[in-house]
Amino acid sequence: MKKALLILFCLALTGCAAKGTTVVLIEDPDGTVGQVTVRNHAGAQTLDAVRQSTTAAAPSKAPEPVRVADQDEIDTTYGRALRALPEPVETFILYFRTGTSDLTPESRPVPARILASIARRGSTDVRVYGHSDRVGTSETNQRLSMERAEAMSAILVDMGVAKDIIRTSYHGEGNPLVPTEDEVPEPRNRRVEVLVR
């Protein structure tokens, strides 16, 4: 959805010439389509399907009726802006054994995929975020999430990733993937998220 909003913003900017603001809704990289309402003082139009568009010519004039833009029209009018967008961030989630910074067997192949993504993109920006579940004290989980983030960073460095492109942070039991009560073990919260930009 964030990507669609960014694309929407770019399309709106490129459609802002003398004709007002044109908004075209296009799909996210994963194929999903969000929804946006174009509103001014005179009215509103809601776009909720791929390639729907509307133009707001002036603040005192309601946005035009929704229409479906032709793909060739989108390519011709907005192609340069769309091609200038950065590749979407790629996210990898790796899981850990309870109370340790040891990867689960299912997560052991993931670092190779991360390395391939970094190489393919020529990335110079890799973020590593450590997390824990809520078993144990908050202080213990903060330390454990740090150890997990640092362990993942070390794995990447050992595989040849430059240390200076990796930024690590850790959240302890905050920011759970699955909210739980205290002392409830949740394997999906014992994780590291790696973002390759």
Coordinates of N, CA and C in Angstrom, one line a residue:
M1 N 0.8 -1.2 0.0 CA 0.0 0.0 0.0 C 0.9 1.2 0.0
K2 N 2.0 1.2 0.7 CA 2.9 2.4 0.8 C 3.4 2.7 -0.6
K3 N 3.8 1.6 -1.4 CA 4.3 1.8 -2.7 C 3.2 2.5 -3.6
A4 N 1.9 2.0 -3.5 CA 0.9 2.6 -4.3 C 0.7 4.1 -3.9
L5 N 0.8 4.5 -2.7 CA 0.7 5.9 -2.3 C 1.9 6.7 -2.9
L6 N 3.1 6.1 -2.9 CA 4.2 6.8 -3.5 C 4.0 7.0 -5.0
I7 N 3.5 5.9 -5.7 CA 3.3 6.0 -7.1 C 2.1 7.0 -7.3
L8 N 1.1 7.0 -6.5 CA 0.0 7.9 -6.6 C 0.5 9.3 -6.5
F9 N 1.4 9.6 -5.6 CA 1.9 10.9 -5.4 C 2.7 11.4 -6.6
C10 N 3.6 10.5 -7.1 CA 4.3 10.8 -8.3 C 3.4 11.1 -9.5
L11 N 2.4 10.2 -9.7 CA 1.5 10.4 -10.8 C 0.8 11.8 -10.7
A12 N 0.4 12.1 -9.4 CA -0.3 13.3 -9.2 C 0.6 14.5 -9.6
L13 N 1.9 14.4 -9.2 CA 2.8 15.5 -9.5 C 3.0 15.7 -11.0
T14 N 3.1 14.6 -11.7 CA 3.4 14.7 -13.1 C 2.1 15.1 -13.9
G15 N 0.9 14.9 -13.2 CA -0.3 15.3 -13.9 C -0.7 16.7 -13.5
C16 N 0.1 17.5 -12.8 CA -0.2 18.8 -12.3 C 0.0 20.0 -13.3
A17 N 0.2 19.7 -14.5 CA 0.5 20.8 -15.4 C -0.7 21.8 -15.4
A18 N -1.1 22.3 -16.5 CA -2.2 23.3 -16.5 C -3.5 22.7 -16.3
K19 N -3.7 21.4 -16.4 CA -5.0 20.8 -16.3 C -5.4 20.4 -14.9
G20 N -4.7 20.8 -13.8 CA -5.0 20.4 -12.5 C -4.2 19.2 -12.0
T21 N -4.8 18.4 -11.2 CA -4.2 17.2 -10.6 C -4.9 16.0 -11.1
T22 N -4.2 15.1 -11.7 CA -4.7 13.8 -12.1 C -4.1 12.7 -11.3
V23 N -5.0 11.8 -10.8 CA -4.6 10.7 -10.0 C -5.0 9.4 -10.7
V24 N -4.0 8.5 -10.8 CA -4.3 7.2 -11.4 C -3.9 6.2 -10.4
L25 N -4.7 5.2 -10.1 CA -4.4 4.2 -9.1 C -3.9 3.0 -9.8
I26 N -2.6 2.6 -9.5 CA -2.0 1.4 -10.1 C -1.7 0.4 -9.0
E27 N -1.5 -0.8 -9.4 CA -1.3 -1.9 -8.4 C 0.1 -1.8 -7.8
D28 N 0.2 -2.4 -6.5 CA 1.4 -2.5 -5.8 C 2.2 -3.6 -6.5
P29 N 3.5 -3.7 -6.2 CA 4.3 -4.8 -6.8 C 3.8 -6.2 -6.5
D30 N 3.1 -6.4 -5.4 CA 2.6 -7.7 -5.1 C 1.2 -8.0 -5.8
G31 N 0.7 -7.0 -6.6 CA -0.5 -7.2 -7.3 C -1.7 -6.7 -6.6
T32 N -1.6 -6.2 -5.4 CA -2.8 -5.7 -4.6 C -3.1 -4.3 -5.1
V33 N -4.3 -3.9 -4.9 CA -4.7 -2.5 -5.2 C -5.4 -1.9 -4.0
G34 N -5.0 -0.8 -3.6 CA -5.6 -0.1 -2.5 C -6.8 0.7 -2.9
Q35 N -6.9 1.8 -2.2 CA -8.1 2.7 -2.4 C -7.6 4.1 -2.1
V36 N -8.0 5.1 -2.8 CA -7.7 6.5 -2.5 C -9.0 7.3 -2.9
T37 N -9.2 8.3 -2.0 CA -10.3 9.3 -2.3 C -9.7 10.6 -2.7
V38 N -10.0 11.1 -3.9 CA -9.5 12.4 -4.3 C -10.6 13.4 -3.9
R39 N -10.3 14.4 -3.0 CA -11.3 15.3 -2.5 C -10.8 16.7 -2.5
N40 N -11.8 17.6 -2.8 CA -11.5 19.0 -2.7 C -12.8 19.7 -2.1
H41 N -12.8 21.0 -2.1 CA -14.0 21.7 -1.6 C -15.3 21.4 -2.3
A42 N -15.2 21.0 -3.5 CA -16.4 20.9 -4.4 C -16.9 19.4 -4.5
G43 N -16.1 18.5 -4.0 CA -16.6 17.1 -4.1 C -15.5 16.1 -3.9
A44 N -15.8 14.8 -4.2 CA -14.8 13.7 -4.1 C -15.1 12.6 -5.0
Q45 N -14.1 11.9 -5.4 CA -14.2 10.6 -6.2 C -13.3 9.6 -5.5
T46 N -13.8 8.4 -5.4 CA -13.0 7.3 -4.8 C -12.5 6.3 -5.9
L47 N -11.2 6.1 -5.9 CA -10.6 5.1 -6.8 C -10.3 3.8 -6.1
D48 N -10.8 2.7 -6.6 CA -10.5 1.4 -5.8 C -10.2 0.3 -6.7
A49 N -9.9 0.5 -8.0 CA -9.6 -0.6 -8.9 C -8.4 -0.1 -9.8
V50 N -7.7 -1.1 -10.3 CA -6.5 -0.8 -11.0 C -6.8 0.1 -12.2
R51 N -6.0 1.1 -12.5 CA -6.0 2.1 -13.6 C -7.2 3.1 -13.5
Q52 N -8.0 3.1 -12.5 CA -9.0 4.1 -12.3 C -8.3 5.4 -12.2
S53 N -8.9 6.5 -12.7 CA -8.3 7.8 -12.6 C -9.4 8.9 -12.5
T54 N -9.0 10.0 -12.0 CA -9.8 11.2 -12.0 C -8.9 12.4 -12.0
T55 N -9.5 13.5 -12.4 CA -8.8 14.8 -12.5 C -9.5 15.8 -11.7
A56 N -8.8 16.6 -10.9 CA -9.4 17.7 -10.2 C -8.8 18.9 -10.8
A57 N -9.6 19.6 -11.7 CA -9.1 20.7 -12.4 C -8.9 22.0 -11.6
A58 N -9.7 22.2 -10.6 CA -9.6 23.4 -9.7 C -10.2 23.1 -8.4
P59 N -9.8 23.8 -7.3 CA -10.4 23.5 -6.0 C -11.9 23.8 -6.0
S60 N -12.4 24.6 -6.8 CA -13.8 25.0 -6.8 C -14.6 24.1 -7.7
K61 N -14.0 23.1 -8.4 CA -14.7 22.2 -9.3 C -14.5 20.8 -8.8
A62 N -15.6 20.0 -8.7 CA -15.5 18.6 -8.2 C -14.6 17.8 -9.1
P63 N -13.9 16.8 -8.6 CA -13.1 15.9 -9.4 C -14.0 15.3 -10.5
E64 N -13.4 15.1 -11.6 CA -14.1 14.5 -12.8 C -14.6 13.1 -12.4
P65 N -15.6 12.6 -13.1 CA -16.1 11.2 -12.9 C -14.9 10.2 -13.1
V66 N -14.9 9.1 -12.3 CA -13.9 8.1 -12.4 C -14.0 7.4 -13.8
R67 N -12.8 7.3 -14.3 CA -12.7 6.5 -15.6 C -11.5 5.6 -15.5
V68 N -11.5 4.6 -16.4 CA -10.4 3.6 -16.4 C -9.4 4.1 -17.5
A69 N -8.2 4.4 -17.1 CA -7.1 4.8 -18.0 C -6.6 3.6 -18.8
D70 N -6.3 3.8 -20.0 CA -5.7 2.8 -20.9 C -4.2 2.6 -20.5
Q71 N -3.7 1.4 -20.5 CA -2.3 1.2 -20.1 C -1.4 2.0 -21.0
D72 N -1.6 2.1 -22.3 CA -0.8 2.8 -23.2 C -0.7 4.3 -22.8
E73 N -1.9 4.8 -22.3 CA -2.0 6.2 -21.9 C -1.1 6.4 -20.6
I74 N -1.2 5.5 -19.7 CA -0.4 5.5 -18.5 C 1.1 5.5 -18.8
D75 N 1.5 4.5 -19.7 CA 2.9 4.4 -20.1 C 3.4 5.7 -20.8
T76 N 2.6 6.3 -21.6 CA 3.0 7.5 -22.3 C 3.1 8.7 -21.4
T77 N 2.1 8.9 -20.6 CA 2.0 10.0 -19.7 C 2.9 9.9 -18.5
Y78 N 3.0 8.8 -17.9 CA 3.7 8.6 -16.6 C 4.9 7.7 -16.6
G79 N 5.2 7.2 -17.8 CA 6.3 6.2 -17.9 C 7.6 6.6 -17.3
R80 N 8.0 7.8 -17.6 CA 9.3 8.3 -17.1 C 9.3 8.3 -15.5
A81 N 8.2 8.8 -15.0 CA 8.1 8.9 -13.5 C 8.1 7.5 -12.9
L82 N 7.4 6.6 -13.5 CA 7.3 5.2 -13.0 C 8.7 4.5 -13.1
R83 N 9.4 4.7 -14.2 CA 10.7 4.1 -14.3 C 11.7 4.7 -13.3
A84 N 11.5 5.9 -12.9 CA 12.4 6.6 -12.0 C 12.2 6.1 -10.5
L85 N 11.2 5.4 -10.2 CA 10.9 4.9 -8.9 C 12.0 3.9 -8.5
P86 N 12.4 3.9 -7.2 CA 13.4 2.9 -6.8 C 12.7 1.6 -6.7
E87 N 13.5 0.5 -6.8 CA 13.0 -0.8 -6.6 C 12.4 -1.0 -5.2
P88 N 11.3 -1.6 -5.0 CA 10.8 -1.8 -3.6 C 11.8 -2.5 -2.7
V89 N 11.7 -2.1 -1.4 CA 12.5 -2.7 -0.4 C 12.2 -4.2 -0.4
E90 N 13.2 -5.1 -0.2 CA 13.0 -6.5 -0.1 C 13.2 -6.9 1.4
T91 N 12.2 -7.6 1.9 CA 12.2 -7.9 3.4 C 12.4 -9.4 3.5
F92 N 13.3 -9.8 4.4 CA 13.5 -11.2 4.8 C 13.3 -11.4 6.3
I93 N 12.6 -12.4 6.7 CA 12.4 -12.7 8.1 C 13.0 -14.0 8.4
L94 N 13.9 -14.0 9.4 CA 14.6 -15.2 9.9 C 14.2 -15.5 11.3
Y95 N 14.0 -16.7 11.7 CA 13.5 -17.1 13.0 C 14.6 -17.8 13.8
F96 N 14.4 -17.7 15.1 CA 15.5 -18.2 16.1 C 14.9 -19.2 17.1
R97 N 15.8 -20.0 17.6 CA 15.4 -20.9 18.6 C 15.1 -20.2 19.9
T98 N 14.3 -20.7 20.8 CA 13.9 -20.0 22.0 C 15.2 -19.7 22.9
G99 N 15.2 -18.4 23.3 CA 16.2 -17.9 24.2 C 17.6 -17.9 23.6
T100 N 17.8 -18.0 22.3 CA 19.2 -18.1 21.7 C 19.2 -17.1 20.5
S101 N 20.4 -17.0 20.0 CA 20.6 -16.3 18.7 C 21.0 -17.3 17.6
D102 N 20.5 -18.5 17.7 CA 20.7 -19.6 16.8 C 19.5 -19.7 15.8
L103 N 19.8 -19.6 14.5 CA 18.7 -19.7 13.5 C 18.0 -21.1 13.6
T104 N 16.7 -21.1 13.3 CA 16.0 -22.3 13.2 C 16.4 -23.0 11.9
P105 N 16.3 -24.3 11.8 CA 16.7 -25.0 10.5 C 16.0 -24.4 9.3
E106 N 14.8 -24.0 9.4 CA 14.0 -23.4 8.3 C 14.6 -22.1 7.8
S107 N 15.3 -21.4 8.7 CA 15.8 -20.0 8.4 C 17.3 -20.1 7.9
R108 N 17.9 -21.2 8.0 CA 19.3 -21.3 7.6 C 19.6 -21.0 6.2
P109 N 18.7 -21.3 5.2 CA 19.0 -21.0 3.8 C 18.8 -19.5 3.5
V110 N 18.1 -18.7 4.4 CA 17.7 -17.4 4.0 C 18.9 -16.4 3.8
P111 N 20.0 -16.5 4.6 CA 21.1 -15.6 4.4 C 21.6 -15.6 2.9
A112 N 21.7 -16.8 2.3 CA 22.1 -16.8 0.9 C 21.2 -16.0 0.0
R113 N 19.9 -16.1 0.3 CA 18.9 -15.3 -0.5 C 19.1 -13.8 -0.3
I114 N 19.5 -13.4 1.0 CA 19.7 -12.0 1.3 C 21.0 -11.6 0.5
L115 N 22.0 -12.4 0.5 CA 23.2 -12.0 -0.2 C 23.0 -11.9 -1.7
A116 N 22.2 -12.7 -2.3 CA 21.8 -12.6 -3.7 C 21.1 -11.3 -4.0
S117 N 20.2 -11.0 -3.1 CA 19.4 -9.7 -3.2 C 20.3 -8.5 -3.2
I118 N 21.2 -8.5 -2.2 CA 22.2 -7.4 -2.1 C 23.0 -7.3 -3.4
A119 N 23.5 -8.4 -3.9 CA 24.3 -8.4 -5.1 C 23.5 -7.9 -6.3
R120 N 22.3 -8.5 -6.5 CA 21.5 -8.1 -7.6 C 21.2 -6.6 -7.7
R121 N 20.9 -6.1 -6.5 CA 20.5 -4.6 -6.4 C 21.7 -3.7 -6.4
G122 N 22.9 -4.3 -6.1 CA 24.0 -3.4 -5.8 C 23.8 -2.5 -4.6
S123 N 23.1 -3.1 -3.6 CA 22.7 -2.4 -2.4 C 23.8 -1.9 -1.6
T124 N 23.6 -0.7 -1.0 CA 24.5 -0.1 -0.1 C 23.8 0.2 1.2
D125 N 22.6 -0.3 1.4 CA 21.7 0.0 2.5 C 21.0 -1.3 3.0
V126 N 21.5 -1.9 4.0 CA 20.9 -3.1 4.6 C 20.6 -2.9 6.1
R127 N 19.3 -3.1 6.4 CA 18.9 -2.9 7.8 C 18.6 -4.2 8.5
V128 N 19.0 -4.4 9.7 CA 18.8 -5.6 10.4 C 18.2 -5.3 11.8
Y129 N 17.0 -5.8 12.0 CA 16.2 -5.5 13.2 C 16.0 -6.8 14.0
G130 N 16.4 -6.8 15.2 CA 16.3 -7.9 16.1 C 15.0 -7.8 17.0
H131 N 14.4 -9.0 17.2 CA 13.2 -9.0 18.0 C 13.2 -10.3 18.9
S132 N 12.3 -10.3 19.9 CA 12.2 -11.4 20.8 C 10.7 -11.6 21.1
D133 N 10.4 -12.8 21.7 CA 9.0 -12.9 22.2 C 9.0 -12.4 23.6
R134 N 7.9 -12.6 24.4 CA 7.7 -12.0 25.7 C 8.1 -13.0 26.8
V135 N 8.8 -14.1 26.5 CA 9.2 -15.0 27.6 C 10.5 -14.4 28.2
G136 N 10.5 -14.2 29.5 CA 11.6 -13.7 30.2 C 11.4 -12.2 30.5
T137 N 12.4 -11.6 31.1 CA 12.3 -10.2 31.5 C 12.5 -9.3 30.3
S138 N 12.0 -8.1 30.4 CA 12.2 -7.1 29.3 C 13.7 -6.8 29.0
E139 N 14.5 -6.8 30.1 CA 15.9 -6.5 29.9 C 16.6 -7.7 29.2
T140 N 16.2 -8.9 29.5 CA 16.7 -10.1 28.9 C 16.4 -10.1 27.4
N141 N 15.1 -9.8 27.1 CA 14.7 -9.8 25.7 C 15.3 -8.7 24.9
Q142 N 15.6 -7.6 25.5 CA 16.3 -6.5 24.8 C 17.7 -7.0 24.4
R143 N 18.4 -7.6 25.4 CA 19.7 -8.1 25.1 C 19.7 -9.2 24.0
L144 N 18.7 -10.1 24.1 CA 18.6 -11.2 23.2 C 18.3 -10.7 21.8
S145 N 17.4 -9.7 21.7 CA 17.2 -9.1 20.3 C 18.4 -8.5 19.7
M146 N 19.2 -7.8 20.6 CA 20.5 -7.3 20.1 C 21.4 -8.4 19.7
E147 N 21.5 -9.5 20.4 CA 22.4 -10.6 20.0 C 21.9 -11.2 18.7
R148 N 20.7 -11.3 18.5 CA 20.1 -11.8 17.2 C 20.5 -10.9 16.1
A149 N 20.3 -9.6 16.3 CA 20.6 -8.7 15.2 C 22.1 -8.7 14.9
E150 N 22.9 -8.7 15.9 CA 24.4 -8.8 15.7 C 24.8 -10.1 15.1
A151 N 24.2 -11.2 15.5 CA 24.5 -12.5 14.9 C 24.2 -12.5 13.4
M152 N 23.1 -11.9 13.0 CA 22.7 -11.9 11.6 C 23.6 -11.0 10.8
S153 N 24.0 -9.8 11.4 CA 25.0 -9.0 10.8 C 26.3 -9.7 10.6
A154 N 26.7 -10.4 11.6 CA 28.0 -11.1 11.5 C 28.0 -12.2 10.4
I155 N 26.8 -12.9 10.3 CA 26.7 -13.9 9.2 C 26.8 -13.2 7.8
L156 N 26.2 -12.1 7.6 CA 26.3 -11.4 6.4 C 27.7 -10.9 6.1
V157 N 28.4 -10.4 7.1 CA 29.7 -9.9 6.9 C 30.6 -11.1 6.6
D158 N 30.4 -12.2 7.2 CA 31.2 -13.4 6.9 C 31.0 -13.9 5.5
M159 N 29.8 -13.6 5.0 CA 29.5 -14.0 3.6 C 30.0 -13.0 2.6
G160 N 30.6 -11.9 3.0 CA 31.2 -10.9 2.1 C 30.5 -9.6 2.0
V161 N 29.5 -9.4 2.8 CA 28.8 -8.1 2.8 C 29.6 -7.1 3.6
A162 N 29.8 -5.9 3.0 CA 30.6 -4.8 3.7 C 29.9 -4.4 5.0
K163 N 30.7 -4.4 6.0 CA 30.1 -4.1 7.3 C 29.5 -2.7 7.4
D164 N 30.1 -1.7 6.6 CA 29.6 -0.4 6.7 C 28.3 -0.1 6.0
I165 N 27.7 -1.1 5.3 CA 26.4 -0.9 4.7 C 25.3 -1.5 5.5
I166 N 25.7 -2.1 6.6 CA 24.7 -2.8 7.5 C 24.4 -1.9 8.7
R167 N 23.1 -1.6 9.0 CA 22.7 -0.9 10.2 C 21.8 -1.8 11.0
T168 N 22.2 -2.0 12.3 CA 21.4 -2.9 13.1 C 20.7 -2.1 14.2
S169 N 19.6 -2.6 14.6 CA 18.8 -2.1 15.7 C 18.0 -3.2 16.3
Y170 N 17.5 -3.1 17.5 CA 16.8 -4.2 18.2 C 15.7 -3.6 19.0
H171 N 14.7 -4.4 19.2 CA 13.5 -3.9 19.8 C 13.0 -4.7 21.0
G172 N 13.8 -5.7 21.4 CA 13.4 -6.5 22.5 C 12.0 -7.2 22.2
E173 N 11.1 -7.1 23.2 CA 9.8 -7.7 23.0 C 8.8 -6.7 22.4
G174 N 9.3 -5.4 22.2 CA 8.4 -4.4 21.5 C 8.3 -4.8 20.0
N175 N 7.3 -4.3 19.4 CA 7.1 -4.5 17.9 C 6.9 -6.0 17.6
P176 N 6.1 -6.7 18.3 CA 5.9 -8.1 18.0 C 5.1 -8.3 16.7
L177 N 5.5 -9.4 16.0 CA 4.7 -9.8 14.8 C 3.3 -10.3 15.2
V178 N 3.3 -11.0 16.3 CA 2.1 -11.5 16.8 C 1.9 -11.0 18.3
P179 N 1.0 -10.1 18.6 CA 0.9 -9.6 20.0 C 0.5 -10.8 20.9
T180 N 1.1 -10.8 22.1 CA 0.8 -11.8 23.1 C 0.9 -11.2 24.5
E181 N 0.4 -12.0 25.4 CA 0.5 -11.6 26.8 C 1.9 -11.9 27.2
D182 N 2.3 -11.3 28.4 CA 3.7 -11.6 28.9 C 3.8 -13.1 29.2
E183 N 5.0 -13.6 29.0 CA 5.4 -15.0 29.2 C 4.8 -16.0 28.3
V184 N 4.2 -15.5 27.2 CA 3.6 -16.5 26.2 C 4.7 -16.7 25.1
P185 N 5.1 -17.9 24.9 CA 6.1 -18.1 23.8 C 5.4 -18.0 22.5
E186 N 6.1 -17.3 21.6 CA 5.5 -17.1 20.2 C 6.7 -17.2 19.2
P187 N 6.9 -18.3 18.5 CA 8.0 -18.5 17.6 C 8.1 -17.4 16.6
R188 N 7.0 -16.8 16.1 CA 7.1 -15.8 15.0 C 7.6 -14.5 15.5
N189 N 7.7 -14.3 16.8 CA 8.2 -13.1 17.4 C 9.7 -13.2 17.7
R190 N 10.3 -14.4 17.7 CA 11.7 -14.6 17.9 C 12.4 -14.6 16.5
R191 N 12.6 -13.3 16.1 CA 13.0 -13.1 14.7 C 14.0 -12.0 14.5
V192 N 14.6 -12.0 13.3 CA 15.3 -10.8 12.8 C 14.7 -10.5 11.4
E193 N 14.4 -9.2 11.2 CA 14.0 -8.8 9.9 C 15.1 -8.1 9.2
V194 N 15.4 -8.5 8.0 CA 16.5 -7.8 7.2 C 15.8 -7.1 6.0
L195 N 16.1 -5.8 5.9 CA 15.5 -5.1 4.8 C 16.7 -4.7 3.8
V196 N 16.5 -5.0 2.6 CA 17.6 -4.7 1.6 C 17.0 -3.6 0.7
R197 N 17.6 -2.5 0.7 CA 17.1 -1.3 -0.1 C 17.9 -1.2 -1.4

